Amino acid sequence: MAPAVEQFVLRWGDLGGQWGVNRSVAQIHALLYLAERPITAEDIADALGMARSNVSNSIRELLGWKLIRRVPVLGDRRDHYEAETDLWQMATRIAQGRKQREIDPAVAALRHVVDAAEDDPRVSRVARDRLRAMQGFVATLDDWYDQMLAVPPNKIMALIKLGSRVVNLLSFGRGKKGADKDGKD
Amino acid sequence: MAPAVEQFVLRWGDLGGQWGVNRSVAQIHALLYLAERPITAEDIADALGMARSNVSNSIRELLGWKLIRRVPVLGDRRDHYEAETDLWQMATRIAQGRKQREIDPAVAALRHVVDAAEDDPRVSRVARDRLRAMQGFVATLDDWYDQMLAVPPNKIMALIKLGSRVVNLLSFGRGKKGADKDGKD
DNA sequence: CAGTTATTTCTGCAGAAAGAGAAATCACTG
DNA sequence: CAGTGATTTCTCTTTCTGCAGAAATAACTG
């Protein structure tokens, strides 16, 4: 394996660790992302020096995230895998997964807490207000997140390319300071 | 401590754990967020049942993220702390912190890997292309992130309230399907 | 300068998580 | 039904991380 590829695999694996994805999973994903053609589980285990079982479990997780897919290869009974290479698809799927697994439960928990606080006279007025504020805020973000995930990738890309200029293109460019016209507000 | 408050502290603490913030830090933050008035490190240790030293370290971290601040109290030599209660400030500071600590290193690492790949004949054409694509993608997102953090909170809020309708308000609403006018594309 | 309060650093412990490998089970093919 | 590949489950080991507490240091006050 070329040093650069190896580096990428290692870095990506490490990165995954920081983001709550386990290292093996991230490494396998990295390897498949750079692979020219579909490869088998055994090849993966071989290339990365990890146990077959570990590869099997990790593949299962990656399939769950829809970041890789199984592809049949003529004349070979073994399963081969290839990665999703459309980066927007990738990003979207990761974002969806994280939202479902982390954000949604948080929102639910928060709602529950706020409900409990409403009925409790021992909770100060200040605390109650802050809880409500937090709940509203999170709900707003959550809603936004959903909407953005529903917008087709190419349009999102256009939005991003616009960057902060989007602010000026819309009506609320009428802020106090008049002349910040170059995306640097 | 009222049950609802305790619940919030616990939930928030737990949530922090999932996001790479350690539990004590998140709990202290939750407690301060709901507090009516500035409180001392000792009170915190007391309320949450953790060691003074632990509180001291956690406070230091929270100060680093600028999520809480020190405030003097008349007639009391001890230090008191209060939380930032503006949720947009909070979100912005967390986002900035995470970017600095996680995204930026990743971008740098990726750039490094791409450079290495360019000079290496052992790296296949496909792999090289994919690395470049990844690098470009991440750089774009990184740039966007920076720009958004620079936009004042109230404008961001306006954008978010618009949600996916923002797409239609801008010129590239001329997609194939004509009539999706209610934010549900 | 003595006494009090805060911070900081270091060390050790405990719990959680990750990964590896063995073995059992399942599925398919000829 | 024998043989091969794949998945799944279980357990063991190892590694990490969080947290507590002790001790050293620093800052301030009367």
CSV table of C-alpha atoms (C1' of nucleotides) in Angstrom, one decimal:
chain,number,residue,atom,x,y,z
A,1,MET,CA,0.0,0.0,0.0
A,2,ALA,CA,1.3,3.4,-1.0
A,3,PRO,CA,2.5,5.6,1.9
A,4,ALA,CA,0.0,8.4,1.1
A,5,VAL,CA,-2.9,5.9,1.1
A,6,GLU,CA,-1.7,4.5,4.4
A,7,GLN,CA,-1.5,8.0,5.8
A,8,PHE,CA,-5.0,8.8,4.7
A,9,VAL,CA,-6.3,5.6,6.2
A,10,LEU,CA,-4.6,6.3,9.5
A,11,ARG,CA,-5.7,9.9,9.7
A,12,TRP,CA,-9.2,9.1,8.7
A,13,GLY,CA,-9.4,6.4,11.3
A,14,ASP,CA,-8.1,8.7,14.0
A,15,LEU,CA,-10.5,11.4,13.0
A,16,GLY,CA,-13.3,9.0,13.3
A,17,GLY,CA,-12.2,8.3,16.8
A,18,GLN,CA,-12.7,11.9,17.7
A,19,TRP,CA,-16.1,12.0,16.2
A,20,GLY,CA,-17.5,9.0,18.0
A,21,VAL,CA,-17.0,6.6,15.1
A,22,ASN,CA,-14.8,3.7,16.0
A,23,ARG,CA,-11.4,3.5,14.4
A,24,SER,CA,-11.7,0.3,12.5
A,25,VAL,CA,-14.9,1.4,10.9
A,26,ALA,CA,-13.4,4.7,9.7
A,27,GLN,CA,-10.2,3.0,8.5
A,28,ILE,CA,-12.2,0.5,6.4
A,29,HIS,CA,-14.2,3.4,5.0
A,30,ALA,CA,-11.1,5.3,4.1
A,31,LEU,CA,-9.6,2.2,2.3
A,32,LEU,CA,-12.7,1.6,0.3
A,33,TYR,CA,-13.0,5.3,-0.6
A,34,LEU,CA,-9.6,5.2,-2.3
A,35,ALA,CA,-10.0,1.7,-3.8
A,36,GLU,CA,-10.1,1.5,-7.6
A,37,ARG,CA,-12.5,-1.4,-7.6
A,38,PRO,CA,-14.7,-3.3,-5.2
A,39,ILE,CA,-12.7,-5.4,-2.7
A,40,THR,CA,-13.6,-8.3,-0.4
A,41,ALA,CA,-13.7,-8.4,3.3
A,42,GLU,CA,-10.7,-10.6,3.5
A,43,ASP,CA,-8.7,-8.2,1.4
A,44,ILE,CA,-9.6,-5.5,3.8
A,45,ALA,CA,-8.6,-7.5,6.8
A,46,ASP,CA,-5.4,-8.2,5.1
A,47,ALA,CA,-4.6,-4.7,4.1
A,48,LEU,CA,-5.4,-3.2,7.5
A,49,GLY,CA,-4.1,-6.0,9.6
A,50,MET,CA,-7.3,-6.6,11.6
A,51,ALA,CA,-9.4,-9.6,12.4
A,52,ARG,CA,-11.9,-10.9,9.9
A,53,SER,CA,-14.7,-10.7,12.4
A,54,ASN,CA,-13.8,-7.1,13.1
A,55,VAL,CA,-14.1,-6.3,9.4
A,56,SER,CA,-17.4,-8.1,9.2
A,57,ASN,CA,-18.9,-6.1,12.0
A,58,SER,CA,-17.5,-2.8,10.8
A,59,ILE,CA,-18.8,-3.5,7.3
A,60,ARG,CA,-22.2,-4.1,8.8
A,61,GLU,CA,-22.1,-0.7,10.5
A,62,LEU,CA,-20.9,1.1,7.3
A,63,LEU,CA,-23.7,-0.6,5.4
A,64,GLY,CA,-26.1,0.7,8.0
A,65,TRP,CA,-24.9,4.2,7.4
A,66,LYS,CA,-25.1,3.6,3.7
A,67,LEU,CA,-21.6,4.8,3.2
A,68,ILE,CA,-20.6,1.6,1.4
A,69,ARG,CA,-22.5,-1.0,-0.6
A,70,ARG,CA,-22.2,-4.6,-1.6
A,71,VAL,CA,-21.5,-5.3,-5.2
A,72,PRO,CA,-21.4,-8.7,-6.9
A,73,VAL,CA,-18.4,-9.6,-9.0
A,74,LEU,CA,-18.7,-12.0,-11.9
A,75,GLY,CA,-17.1,-15.4,-11.3
A,76,ASP,CA,-16.4,-14.7,-7.7
A,77,ARG,CA,-18.8,-15.9,-5.0
A,78,ARG,CA,-17.3,-13.7,-2.3
A,79,ASP,CA,-18.9,-10.4,-1.4
A,80,HIS,CA,-17.2,-7.3,-2.6
A,81,TYR,CA,-17.7,-3.8,-1.3
A,82,GLU,CA,-17.3,-0.3,-2.6
A,83,ALA,CA,-17.7,3.1,-1.0
A,84,GLU,CA,-20.1,5.9,-1.9
A,85,THR,CA,-17.8,8.4,-3.6
A,86,ASP,CA,-20.3,11.2,-4.0
A,87,LEU,CA,-19.1,13.4,-1.1
A,88,TRP,CA,-22.4,15.2,-0.8
A,89,GLN,CA,-24.2,11.9,-0.4
A,90,MET,CA,-21.6,10.9,2.2
A,91,ALA,CA,-22.0,14.1,4.2
A,92,THR,CA,-25.7,14.0,4.1
A,93,ARG,CA,-25.8,10.4,5.3
A,94,ILE,CA,-23.4,11.1,8.1
A,95,ALA,CA,-25.4,14.1,9.1
A,96,GLN,CA,-28.6,12.2,9.1
A,97,GLY,CA,-27.2,9.4,11.1
A,98,ARG,CA,-25.8,11.7,13.7
A,99,LYS,CA,-29.0,13.6,14.0
A,100,GLN,CA,-31.0,10.5,14.6
A,101,ARG,CA,-28.7,9.0,17.1
A,102,GLU,CA,-27.6,12.1,19.0
A,103,ILE,CA,-29.7,15.2,18.4
A,104,ASP,CA,-33.2,13.7,18.4
A,105,PRO,CA,-32.8,12.0,21.7
A,106,ALA,CA,-31.4,15.2,23.2
A,107,VAL,CA,-34.4,17.2,22.0
A,108,ALA,CA,-36.8,14.6,23.4
A,109,ALA,CA,-35.0,14.6,26.7
A,110,LEU,CA,-35.1,18.4,26.9
A,111,ARG,CA,-38.8,18.5,26.2
A,112,HIS,CA,-39.3,16.1,29.0
A,113,VAL,CA,-37.3,18.2,31.4
A,114,VAL,CA,-39.2,21.3,30.5
A,115,ASP,CA,-42.5,19.6,31.1
A,116,ALA,CA,-41.4,18.5,34.5
A,117,ALA,CA,-40.2,22.0,35.3
A,118,GLU,CA,-43.5,23.6,34.5
A,119,ASP,CA,-45.3,21.7,37.2
A,120,ASP,CA,-42.7,22.1,39.9
A,121,PRO,CA,-43.0,25.1,42.2
A,122,ARG,CA,-39.5,24.5,43.5
A,123,VAL,CA,-38.1,25.5,40.2
A,124,SER,CA,-37.3,29.2,40.2
A,125,ARG,CA,-38.8,31.5,37.6
A,126,VAL,CA,-35.4,32.2,36.2
A,127,ALA,CA,-34.6,28.5,35.8
A,128,ARG,CA,-38.0,27.8,34.2
A,129,ASP,CA,-37.5,30.6,31.7
A,130,ARG,CA,-34.0,29.5,30.8
A,131,LEU,CA,-35.2,25.9,30.3
A,132,ARG,CA,-37.9,27.1,28.0
A,133,ALA,CA,-35.5,29.3,26.0
A,134,MET,CA,-33.1,26.3,25.6
A,135,GLN,CA,-35.9,24.1,24.5
A,136,GLY,CA,-37.1,26.5,21.9
A,137,PHE,CA,-33.7,27.1,20.6
A,138,VAL,CA,-32.9,23.5,20.2
A,139,ALA,CA,-36.2,22.8,18.5
A,140,THR,CA,-35.6,25.6,16.0
A,141,LEU,CA,-32.1,24.2,15.2
A,142,ASP,CA,-33.5,20.7,14.9
A,143,ASP,CA,-36.2,21.9,12.5
A,144,TRP,CA,-33.7,23.7,10.4
A,145,TYR,CA,-31.4,20.7,10.2
A,146,ASP,CA,-34.2,18.6,8.9
A,147,GLN,CA,-35.2,21.2,6.3
A,148,MET,CA,-31.6,21.5,5.0
A,149,LEU,CA,-31.2,17.8,4.7
A,150,ALA,CA,-34.2,17.7,2.5
A,151,VAL,CA,-32.8,20.3,0.1
A,152,PRO,CA,-31.0,18.7,-2.9
A,153,PRO,CA,-27.2,18.6,-2.7
A,154,ASN,CA,-26.5,20.8,-5.7
A,155,LYS,CA,-28.7,23.6,-4.3
A,156,ILE,CA,-27.0,23.3,-0.9
A,157,MET,CA,-23.7,23.5,-2.7
A,158,ALA,CA,-24.9,26.7,-4.4
A,159,LEU,CA,-25.8,28.2,-1.0
A,160,ILE,CA,-22.5,27.3,0.5
A,161,LYS,CA,-20.6,28.8,-2.4
A,162,LEU,CA,-22.5,32.0,-1.8
A,163,GLY,CA,-21.3,31.9,1.8
A,164,SER,CA,-22.1,34.9,3.9
A,165,ARG,CA,-23.0,36.9,0.8
A,166,VAL,CA,-26.4,35.1,1.1
A,167,VAL,CA,-27.1,37.5,4.0
A,168,ASN,CA,-26.8,40.5,1.8
A,169,LEU,CA,-28.8,39.1,-1.1
A,170,LEU,CA,-31.8,38.8,1.1
A,171,SER,CA,-33.9,41.7,2.3
A,172,PHE,CA,-32.5,41.9,5.8
A,173,GLY,CA,-29.3,43.5,4.4
A,174,ARG,CA,-30.7,46.7,5.8
A,175,GLY,CA,-28.7,46.6,9.0
A,176,LYS,CA,-27.2,49.5,10.8
A,177,LYS,CA,-23.9,49.5,9.0
A,178,GLY,CA,-24.5,50.2,5.4
A,179,ALA,CA,-21.4,49.3,3.3
A,180,ASP,CA,-20.1,45.8,3.8
A,181,LYS,CA,-20.5,44.5,0.4
A,182,ASP,CA,-17.8,41.9,0.0
A,183,GLY,CA,-18.8,38.9,2.1
A,184,LYS,CA,-16.7,40.2,4.9
A,185,ASP,CA,-19.3,41.5,7.5
B,1,MET,CA,-32.3,21.0,44.3
B,2,ALA,CA,-35.5,20.6,42.4
B,3,PRO,CA,-36.0,17.3,40.5
B,4,ALA,CA,-36.4,19.0,37.2
B,5,VAL,CA,-33.2,20.9,37.6
B,6,GLU,CA,-31.4,17.8,38.7
B,7,GLN,CA,-32.7,16.0,35.6
B,8,PHE,CA,-31.5,18.8,33.4
B,9,VAL,CA,-28.1,18.6,34.9
B,10,LEU,CA,-27.9,14.9,34.5
B,11,ARG,CA,-29.2,15.0,30.9
B,12,TRP,CA,-26.9,17.8,29.9
B,13,GLY,CA,-24.0,16.0,31.5
B,14,ASP,CA,-24.8,12.9,29.6
B,15,LEU,CA,-25.2,14.7,26.4
B,16,GLY,CA,-21.8,16.3,26.9
B,17,GLY,CA,-20.3,12.9,27.2
B,18,GLN,CA,-21.6,11.9,23.7
B,19,TRP,CA,-20.2,15.1,22.2
B,20,GLY,CA,-16.7,14.7,23.6
B,21,VAL,CA,-17.2,17.1,26.4
B,22,ASN,CA,-16.5,15.5,29.7
B,23,ARG,CA,-19.5,15.0,32.0
B,24,SER,CA,-18.4,17.1,34.9
B,25,VAL,CA,-17.8,20.1,32.7
B,26,ALA,CA,-21.2,19.7,31.1
B,27,GLN,CA,-22.9,19.3,34.5
B,28,ILE,CA,-21.3,22.4,35.9
B,29,HIS,CA,-22.4,24.3,32.9
B,30,ALA,CA,-26.0,23.1,33.2
B,31,LEU,CA,-26.1,24.1,36.9
B,32,LEU,CA,-24.7,27.5,36.2
B,33,TYR,CA,-27.1,28.0,33.3
B,34,LEU,CA,-30.1,27.6,35.5
B,35,ALA,CA,-28.7,29.5,38.5
B,36,GLU,CA,-30.4,32.6,39.5
B,37,ARG,CA,-27.2,34.3,40.7
B,38,PRO,CA,-23.5,33.7,40.5
B,39,ILE,CA,-22.3,30.9,42.7
B,40,THR,CA,-18.9,29.7,44.1
B,41,ALA,CA,-16.8,26.7,43.2
B,42,GLU,CA,-17.5,25.3,46.5
B,43,ASP,CA,-21.2,25.5,46.1
B,44,ILE,CA,-20.9,23.7,42.8
B,45,ALA,CA,-18.8,20.9,44.3
B,46,ASP,CA,-21.4,20.7,47.0
B,47,ALA,CA,-24.4,20.6,44.7
B,48,LEU,CA,-23.0,18.1,42.3
B,49,GLY,CA,-21.2,16.0,44.8
B,50,MET,CA,-17.8,16.2,43.1
B,51,ALA,CA,-14.3,17.0,44.3
B,52,ARG,CA,-13.3,20.6,44.6
B,53,SER,CA,-10.3,20.0,42.4
B,54,ASN,CA,-12.4,18.6,39.7
B,55,VAL,CA,-14.7,21.6,39.8
B,56,SER,CA,-11.7,23.9,39.6
B,57,ASN,CA,-10.4,22.2,36.5
B,58,SER,CA,-13.8,22.0,34.9
B,59,ILE,CA,-14.4,25.7,35.5
B,60,ARG,CA,-11.1,26.4,33.9
B,61,GLU,CA,-12.2,24.6,30.8
B,62,LEU,CA,-15.5,26.4,30.7
B,63,LEU,CA,-13.8,29.7,31.0
B,64,GLY,CA,-11.6,28.6,28.1
B,65,TRP,CA,-14.7,28.1,26.0
B,66,LYS,CA,-16.1,31.3,27.3
B,67,LEU,CA,-19.3,29.6,28.3
B,68,ILE,CA,-19.1,31.0,31.9
B,69,ARG,CA,-17.4,34.0,33.4
B,70,ARG,CA,-16.0,35.1,36.7
B,71,VAL,CA,-17.9,37.7,38.6
B,72,PRO,CA,-17.0,39.5,41.8
B,73,VAL,CA,-19.5,39.7,44.6
B,74,LEU,CA,-19.5,42.5,47.1
B,75,GLY,CA,-18.4,41.5,50.5
B,76,ASP,CA,-17.3,38.1,49.5
B,77,ARG,CA,-13.7,37.4,48.7
B,78,ARG,CA,-14.4,34.1,47.0
B,79,ASP,CA,-14.8,33.8,43.3
B,80,HIS,CA,-18.3,33.5,41.8
B,81,TYR,CA,-19.3,32.2,38.4
B,82,GLU,CA,-22.2,32.7,36.1
B,83,ALA,CA,-23.1,31.2,32.7
B,84,GLU,CA,-23.5,32.9,29.4
B,85,THR,CA,-27.2,32.9,29.0
B,86,ASP,CA,-27.5,34.1,25.4
B,87,LEU,CA,-28.0,30.9,23.5
B,88,TRP,CA,-26.6,32.2,20.3
B,89,GLN,CA,-23.4,33.3,22.0
B,90,MET,CA,-23.3,29.8,23.5
B,91,ALA,CA,-23.8,28.0,20.2
B,92,THR,CA,-21.3,30.2,18.4
B,93,ARG,CA,-18.6,29.7,21.0
B,94,ILE,CA,-19.1,25.9,21.1
B,95,ALA,CA,-19.0,25.8,17.3
B,96,GLN,CA,-15.8,27.9,17.2
B,97,GLY,CA,-14.1,25.7,19.8
B,98,ARG,CA,-15.0,22.5,18.0
B,99,LYS,CA,-13.8,23.9,14.7
B,100,GLN,CA,-10.5,24.9,16.1
B,101,ARG,CA,-9.9,21.7,18.0
B,102,GLU,CA,-11.3,19.2,15.5
B,103,ILE,CA,-11.9,20.5,12.1
B,104,ASP,CA,-8.9,22.6,11.5
B,105,PRO,CA,-6.4,19.8,12.3
B,106,ALA,CA,-8.3,17.5,10.0
B,107,VAL,CA,-8.1,19.9,7.2
B,108,ALA,CA,-4.4,20.4,7.7
B,109,ALA,CA,-3.8,16.6,7.8
B,110,LEU,CA,-5.8,16.1,4.7
B,111,ARG,CA,-3.9,18.7,2.9
B,112,HIS,CA,-0.7,17.1,3.9
B,113,VAL,CA,-1.8,13.7,2.7
B,114,VAL,CA,-2.9,15.1,-0.7
B,115,ASP,CA,0.5,16.7,-1.1
B,116,ALA,CA,2.2,13.4,-0.4
B,117,ALA,CA,0.0,11.6,-2.9
B,118,GLU,CA,0.8,14.0,-5.7
B,119,ASP,CA,4.4,13.0,-5.7
B,120,ASP,CA,3.9,9.3,-5.3
B,121,PRO,CA,3.6,7.2,-8.5
B,122,ARG,CA,2.4,4.3,-6.5
B,123,VAL,CA,-0.9,6.1,-5.8
B,124,SER,CA,-3.4,5.2,-8.5
B,125,ARG,CA,-5.0,7.9,-10.6
B,126,VAL,CA,-8.4,7.1,-9.0
B,127,ALA,CA,-7.1,7.4,-5.5
B,128,ARG,CA,-5.4,10.7,-6.3
B,129,ASP,CA,-8.6,12.1,-7.7
B,130,ARG,CA,-10.6,11.1,-4.8
B,131,LEU,CA,-8.2,12.5,-2.3
B,132,ARG,CA,-8.2,15.8,-4.2
B,133,ALA,CA,-12.0,15.8,-4.3
B,134,MET,CA,-12.2,15.2,-0.6
B,135,GLN,CA,-9.7,17.9,0.1
B,136,GLY,CA,-11.6,20.4,-2.0
B,137,PHE,CA,-14.9,19.5,-0.3
B,138,VAL,CA,-13.5,19.8,3.2
B,139,ALA,CA,-11.9,23.1,2.4
B,140,THR,CA,-15.1,24.5,1.0
B,141,LEU,CA,-17.0,23.5,4.1
B,142,ASP,CA,-14.4,24.9,6.3
B,143,ASP,CA,-14.5,28.2,4.5
B,144,TRP,CA,-18.3,28.3,4.8
B,145,TYR,CA,-18.2,27.5,8.5
B,146,ASP,CA,-15.8,30.5,9.0
B,147,GLN,CA,-18.0,32.8,7.1
B,148,MET,CA,-21.2,31.8,8.9
B,149,LEU,CA,-19.5,32.3,12.3
B,150,ALA,CA,-18.7,35.8,11.3
B,151,VAL,CA,-22.3,36.7,10.5
B,152,PRO,CA,-24.1,38.4,13.4
B,153,PRO,CA,-26.5,36.1,15.3
B,154,ASN,CA,-29.7,37.9,14.6
B,155,LYS,CA,-29.1,37.6,10.9
B,156,ILE,CA,-28.3,33.9,11.2
B,157,MET,CA,-31.5,33.5,13.1
B,158,ALA,CA,-33.4,35.1,10.3
B,159,LEU,CA,-31.8,32.7,7.8
B,160,ILE,CA,-32.7,29.8,9.9
B,161,LYS,CA,-36.2,30.9,10.4
B,162,LEU,CA,-36.4,31.0,6.6
B,163,GLY,CA,-35.3,27.4,6.5
B,164,SER,CA,-35.3,25.7,3.2
B,165,ARG,CA,-37.4,28.6,1.7
B,166,VAL,CA,-34.1,30.4,1.3
B,167,VAL,CA,-33.5,28.2,-1.7
B,168,ASN,CA,-36.5,29.4,-3.5
B,169,LEU,CA,-35.9,33.0,-2.7
B,170,LEU,CA,-32.7,33.0,-4.5
B,171,SER,CA,-32.3,32.8,-8.3
B,172,PHE,CA,-31.6,29.1,-8.5
B,173,GLY,CA,-35.2,28.3,-7.7
B,174,ARG,CA,-35.6,27.5,-11.4
B,175,GLY,CA,-35.2,23.8,-11.0
B,176,LYS,CA,-37.2,21.1,-12.9
B,177,LYS,CA,-40.2,21.0,-10.6
B,178,GLY,CA,-41.9,24.3,-10.6
B,179,ALA,CA,-44.4,24.5,-7.7
B,180,ASP,CA,-42.9,23.7,-4.3
B,181,LYS,CA,-43.7,26.9,-2.6
B,182,ASP,CA,-44.1,25.8,1.0
B,183,GLY,CA,-40.6,25.0,2.3
B,184,LYS,CA,-41.2,21.3,1.5
B,185,ASP,CA,-39.0,20.5,-1.4
C,1,DC,C1',4.4,37.8,58.0
C,2,DA,C1',0.7,34.7,59.2
C,3,DG,C1',-3.6,33.0,57.7
C,4,DT,C1',-7.0,32.0,54.3
C,5,DT,C1',-8.8,31.0,49.7
C,6,DA,C1',-7.9,29.5,44.9
C,7,DT,C1',-5.5,27.3,41.5
C,8,DT,C1',-2.6,23.9,39.6
C,9,DT,C1',-0.2,19.6,39.0
C,10,DC,C1',0.4,14.8,39.8
C,11,DT,C1',-0.8,10.2,40.8
C,12,DG,C1',-3.7,6.4,41.2
C,13,DC,C1',-8.0,4.1,40.7
C,14,DA,C1',-12.2,2.5,38.4
C,15,DG,C1',-15.3,2.0,34.7
C,16,DA,C1',-16.1,1.9,29.9
C,17,DA,C1',-14.9,0.9,25.4
C,18,DA,C1',-12.4,-1.1,21.5
C,19,DG,C1',-10.5,-4.7,19.3
C,20,DA,C1',-9.1,-9.5,18.5
C,21,DG,C1',-9.9,-14.1,18.0
C,22,DA,C1',-12.4,-18.6,18.6
C,23,DA,C1',-16.3,-20.9,17.6
C,24,DA,C1',-21.0,-21.5,16.3
C,25,DT,C1',-24.4,-20.7,13.0
C,26,DC,C1',-26.2,-19.7,8.6
C,27,DA,C1',-26.6,-19.6,3.5
C,28,DC,C1',-25.5,-21.1,-0.8
C,29,DT,C1',-23.6,-24.1,-4.5
C,30,DG,C1',-22.5,-28.0,-7.0
D,1,DC,C1',-25.2,-33.6,1.6
D,2,DA,C1',-20.5,-32.0,1.5
D,3,DG,C1',-17.8,-27.9,1.1
D,4,DT,C1',-17.0,-23.0,1.2
D,5,DG,C1',-17.7,-18.4,2.4
D,6,DA,C1',-20.1,-15.1,5.5
D,7,DT,C1',-22.0,-13.5,9.6
D,8,DT,C1',-22.8,-13.5,14.3
D,9,DT,C1',-22.0,-14.1,19.1
D,10,DC,C1',-19.0,-14.4,23.1
D,11,DT,C1',-15.3,-13.7,25.8
D,12,DC,C1',-10.8,-12.0,27.0
D,13,DT,C1',-7.4,-8.6,26.9
D,14,DT,C1',-5.9,-4.1,26.5
D,15,DT,C1',-6.3,0.7,26.2
D,16,DC,C1',-8.5,5.2,27.4
D,17,DT,C1',-10.7,8.4,29.9
D,18,DG,C1',-12.7,10.6,33.8
D,19,DC,C1',-12.5,11.6,38.3
D,20,DA,C1',-11.0,12.0,43.1
D,21,DG,C1',-7.8,13.4,46.3
D,22,DA,C1',-3.2,14.9,48.0
D,23,DA,C1',0.2,18.2,47.8
D,24,DA,C1',2.5,22.2,46.0
D,25,DT,C1',2.0,26.9,44.6
D,26,DA,C1',0.2,31.4,44.2
D,27,DA,C1',-2.5,35.5,45.4
D,28,DC,C1',-4.4,38.3,48.6
D,29,DT,C1',-5.6,40.5,53.3
D,30,DG,C1',-5.2,42.3,57.7
